[in-house]
Amino acid sequence: MTLPVHISDLARLPWPFPDPEDAFTPVSGEDGAVGDLGSDYVEVMASRAAAFAADPGLLRLSSDTAPACWDAMLYLMGRLAADYPDSMELHRDGTEYRWVNRLLGIDQDFLQGNSGTLPEHPLTFIGRQVPEDILLLTERDGALRLDAVPAAAGKPELAATEWFLRPLTVDQVYRQMNWTFAQSDSGADAMVDAEWGRIRMRIEVEHLTRLPVTGALMVTTRSYTASLADIATVAEWAEQLADAVECLPAEVAASRGVDVVGAPVVAWLRAWAAATEETVAQGDSAA
């Protein structure tokens, strides 16, 4: 499980609507597996590094994954260097590489495929430098199997993962966005109307891509949380979320923590959306 990003700047919140729910949708390769590092990147990476240092067993591997692990590391380094050229560099001379991450004070020479030239396993090394959790999968017997994962929280078991399969070339990236509710500490029964905004929404963003050298599938996952009070400051978001909650089937609502709080949350969101729109209208009239 990835460490959640608590959003104070709503511009960084990956608002999931009107994207289709529970389905991977294609995105451009430039908008792929590495997301916004954010102003808290150094602090987030320090937390991940501490987690890996405390428990090296957080890196779970099945057999014969070394080529895919190197493929994933080099792919992510390339993306980071392309997206953040002022902070990160990847240089290559044959099988010799130099990786620079100025934000974390890293300047590392290494030989591709030679684990002795890195301070740690390739997935741990890159896993301490990206905000997302990384999962490597291979297609076997009509299913995807989870072969490697450096998870900064929790220890997922390596087991057959029944995800859908689709033709996926190395120039394609797919995104999936899921969301759930986390109730306030007071609990739903004890909450009054003014407290519904304290409920937090957790949004999980996953990217699926095929790695260029080995053809292994890589999923990167990152979670964000924001309170309903913050979300409701954008009237359109409040209405969209209210519509989405109302349309959820009962079993999906239960899995997302919406079954108990759904009706009052919908009413609260619609009231706030109306109030926000009225405030904006009054401001326009005054101007």
Short mmCIF file of C-alpha atoms in Angstrom, two decimals, residues 44-231:
data_model
loop_
_atom_site.label_atom_id
_atom_site.label_comp_id
_atom_site.label_asym_id
_atom_site.label_seq_id
_atom_site.Cartn_x
_atom_site.Cartn_y
_atom_site.Cartn_z
CA VAL A 44 7.74 11.58 1.55
CA MET A 45 10.90 9.87 0.30
CA ALA A 46 12.42 10.06 3.78
CA SER A 47 9.40 8.16 5.13
CA ARG A 48 9.74 5.52 2.42
CA ALA A 49 13.47 5.16 3.01
CA ALA A 50 12.87 4.69 6.74
CA ALA A 51 10.28 2.00 6.03
CA PHE A 52 12.65 0.06 3.77
CA ALA A 53 15.55 0.43 6.20
CA ALA A 54 13.45 -0.85 9.10
CA ASP A 55 12.21 -3.88 7.17
CA PRO A 56 14.11 -5.03 4.05
CA GLY A 57 11.43 -7.73 3.69
CA LEU A 58 9.10 -5.09 2.27
CA LEU A 59 10.63 -5.97 -1.09
CA ARG A 60 8.90 -9.18 -2.19
CA LEU A 61 10.24 -11.10 -5.16
CA SER A 62 9.43 -14.32 -6.98
CA SER A 63 12.06 -16.13 -9.04
CA ASP A 64 13.61 -14.89 -12.29
CA THR A 65 12.56 -11.27 -11.90
CA ALA A 66 15.98 -9.60 -12.14
CA PRO A 67 15.70 -8.49 -15.81
CA ALA A 68 12.25 -6.97 -15.22
CA CYS A 69 13.46 -5.20 -12.07
CA TRP A 70 16.31 -3.56 -13.96
CA ASP A 71 13.90 -2.72 -16.79
CA ALA A 72 11.52 -1.04 -14.32
CA MET A 73 14.29 0.93 -12.63
CA LEU A 74 15.70 2.26 -15.88
CA TYR A 75 12.25 3.08 -17.25
CA LEU A 76 11.35 5.08 -14.13
CA MET A 77 14.71 6.83 -14.10
CA GLY A 78 14.18 7.83 -17.72
CA ARG A 79 10.74 9.22 -16.97
CA LEU A 80 11.96 11.16 -13.94
CA ALA A 81 14.89 12.61 -15.89
CA ALA A 82 12.54 13.64 -18.73
CA ASP A 83 9.94 15.19 -16.41
CA TYR A 84 12.34 16.88 -13.96
CA PRO A 85 15.49 17.71 -15.97
CA ASP A 86 16.60 20.39 -13.51
CA SER A 87 16.67 17.86 -10.67
CA MET A 88 17.38 14.47 -12.21
CA GLU A 89 19.67 13.08 -14.92
CA LEU A 90 20.22 9.67 -16.51
CA HIS A 91 23.38 9.23 -18.62
CA ARG A 92 24.25 6.08 -20.59
CA ASP A 93 27.39 4.80 -22.28
CA GLY A 94 26.69 1.25 -23.41
CA THR A 95 25.94 -0.71 -20.24
CA GLU A 96 27.43 2.02 -18.03
CA TYR A 97 24.99 4.44 -16.43
CA ARG A 98 25.08 7.47 -14.18
CA TRP A 99 21.97 8.46 -12.22
CA VAL A 100 21.65 11.86 -10.53
CA ASN A 101 18.82 12.84 -8.18
CA ARG A 102 19.73 16.25 -6.81
CA LEU A 103 16.63 16.46 -4.64
CA LEU A 104 17.84 13.48 -2.61
CA GLY A 105 21.59 14.04 -3.02
CA ILE A 106 22.13 10.87 -5.09
CA ASP A 107 24.88 10.58 -7.73
CA GLN A 108 25.31 6.89 -8.61
CA ASP A 109 27.33 5.13 -11.33
CA PHE A 110 26.27 1.56 -12.12
CA LEU A 111 26.48 -1.21 -14.70
CA GLN A 112 23.24 -2.52 -16.13
CA GLY A 113 22.44 -5.95 -14.71
CA ASN A 114 25.26 -5.86 -12.14
CA SER A 115 23.59 -5.58 -8.73
CA GLY A 116 26.97 -5.12 -7.05
CA THR A 117 27.25 -1.66 -8.58
CA LEU A 118 24.14 -0.42 -6.74
CA PRO A 119 23.87 0.10 -2.99
CA GLU A 120 20.74 -2.10 -2.87
CA HIS A 121 18.33 -4.06 -5.03
CA PRO A 122 17.28 -2.09 -8.17
CA LEU A 123 13.61 -1.97 -7.12
CA THR A 124 14.48 -0.82 -3.62
CA PHE A 125 16.86 1.79 -5.02
CA ILE A 126 14.24 3.30 -7.31
CA GLY A 127 11.40 2.56 -4.87
CA ARG A 128 12.98 5.04 -2.44
CA GLN A 129 12.91 7.74 -5.14
CA VAL A 130 9.38 7.62 -6.56
CA PRO A 131 6.18 8.48 -4.67
CA GLU A 132 4.33 5.47 -6.12
CA ASP A 133 4.40 1.84 -5.08
CA ILE A 134 5.61 -0.43 -7.88
CA LEU A 135 4.21 -3.80 -8.88
CA LEU A 136 5.73 -6.01 -11.58
CA LEU A 137 3.54 -8.64 -13.22
CA THR A 138 3.92 -11.34 -15.86
CA GLU A 139 1.24 -12.99 -17.95
CA ARG A 140 0.98 -16.72 -17.35
CA ASP A 141 -1.88 -19.15 -17.99
CA GLY A 142 -4.34 -16.43 -18.91
CA ALA A 143 -3.80 -14.43 -15.72
CA LEU A 144 -1.42 -11.83 -14.37
CA ARG A 145 0.94 -12.93 -11.62
CA LEU A 146 2.45 -10.46 -9.18
CA ASP A 147 6.17 -11.14 -9.29
CA ALA A 148 7.78 -8.22 -7.47
CA VAL A 149 6.67 -5.35 -5.28
CA PRO A 150 8.58 -2.83 -3.13
CA ALA A 151 5.76 -1.65 -0.84
CA ALA A 152 6.48 1.09 1.68
CA ALA A 153 3.58 -0.01 3.87
CA GLY A 154 2.31 -3.55 4.37
CA LYS A 155 3.51 -6.84 2.90
CA PRO A 156 1.33 -7.95 0.00
CA GLU A 157 1.57 -11.66 -0.74
CA LEU A 158 2.84 -12.70 -4.17
CA ALA A 159 -0.13 -14.56 -5.57
CA ALA A 160 -2.01 -14.91 -8.84
CA THR A 161 -3.72 -11.63 -9.56
CA GLU A 162 -6.89 -11.92 -11.63
CA TRP A 163 -6.70 -8.68 -13.55
CA PHE A 164 -8.03 -8.26 -17.04
CA LEU A 165 -5.65 -8.84 -19.92
CA ARG A 166 -5.51 -6.64 -22.98
CA PRO A 167 -3.08 -6.20 -25.86
CA LEU A 168 -0.66 -3.60 -24.54
CA THR A 169 2.37 -2.32 -26.40
CA VAL A 170 5.27 -0.44 -24.88
CA ASP A 171 3.97 2.90 -26.17
CA GLN A 172 0.67 2.58 -24.26
CA VAL A 173 -0.10 3.59 -20.68
CA TYR A 174 -3.44 2.92 -18.98
CA ARG A 175 -4.80 4.68 -15.91
CA GLN A 176 -7.34 3.58 -13.32
CA MET A 177 -8.70 5.77 -10.54
CA ASN A 178 -10.61 4.35 -7.57
CA TRP A 179 -12.01 6.13 -4.53
CA THR A 180 -13.26 5.29 -1.05
CA PHE A 181 -14.47 7.15 2.03
CA ALA A 182 -12.79 7.15 5.44
CA GLN A 183 -15.13 8.22 8.24
CA SER A 184 -14.33 10.84 10.83
CA ASP A 185 -12.99 9.59 14.16
CA SER A 186 -16.37 10.38 15.72
CA GLY A 187 -18.12 7.71 13.67
CA ALA A 188 -21.13 8.17 11.41
CA ASP A 189 -23.77 7.77 14.14
CA ALA A 190 -22.23 10.48 16.33
CA MET A 191 -21.74 13.03 13.58
CA VAL A 192 -23.83 16.16 13.22
CA ASP A 193 -24.45 18.02 9.99
CA ALA A 194 -21.51 20.38 10.41
CA GLU A 195 -19.11 17.43 10.77
CA TRP A 196 -19.78 15.64 7.47
CA GLY A 197 -17.03 17.68 5.87
CA ARG A 198 -14.51 15.91 8.12
CA ILE A 199 -14.97 12.66 6.21
CA ARG A 200 -11.97 12.03 4.01
CA MET A 201 -12.01 10.81 0.45
CA ARG A 202 -9.15 8.56 -0.60
CA ILE A 203 -8.33 8.48 -4.30
CA GLU A 204 -6.01 5.78 -5.63
CA VAL A 205 -4.36 6.30 -9.01
CA GLU A 206 -2.90 3.32 -10.85
CA HIS A 207 -0.93 3.32 -14.11
CA LEU A 208 -0.37 0.17 -16.15
CA THR A 209 2.40 0.02 -18.76
CA ARG A 210 4.45 -2.61 -20.57
CA LEU A 211 8.18 -2.24 -19.97
CA PRO A 212 10.25 -1.68 -23.10
CA VAL A 213 12.97 -4.35 -22.75
CA THR A 214 11.43 -7.36 -21.02
CA GLY A 215 7.78 -6.78 -21.88
CA ALA A 216 6.83 -7.22 -18.22
CA LEU A 217 3.81 -5.30 -17.00
CA MET A 218 4.35 -2.60 -14.38
CA VAL A 219 1.66 -1.04 -12.23
CA THR A 220 2.44 2.08 -10.21
CA THR A 221 0.03 3.08 -7.45
CA ARG A 222 -0.34 6.28 -5.46
CA SER A 223 -3.03 7.38 -3.01
CA TYR A 224 -4.27 10.87 -2.15
CA THR A 225 -6.70 12.00 0.52
CA ALA A 226 -8.76 15.16 0.89
CA SER A 227 -11.62 16.09 3.20
CA LEU A 228 -15.13 16.53 1.84
CA ALA A 229 -15.00 20.07 3.19
CA ASP A 230 -12.10 20.79 0.83
CA ILE A 231 -13.75 19.04 -2.11
#
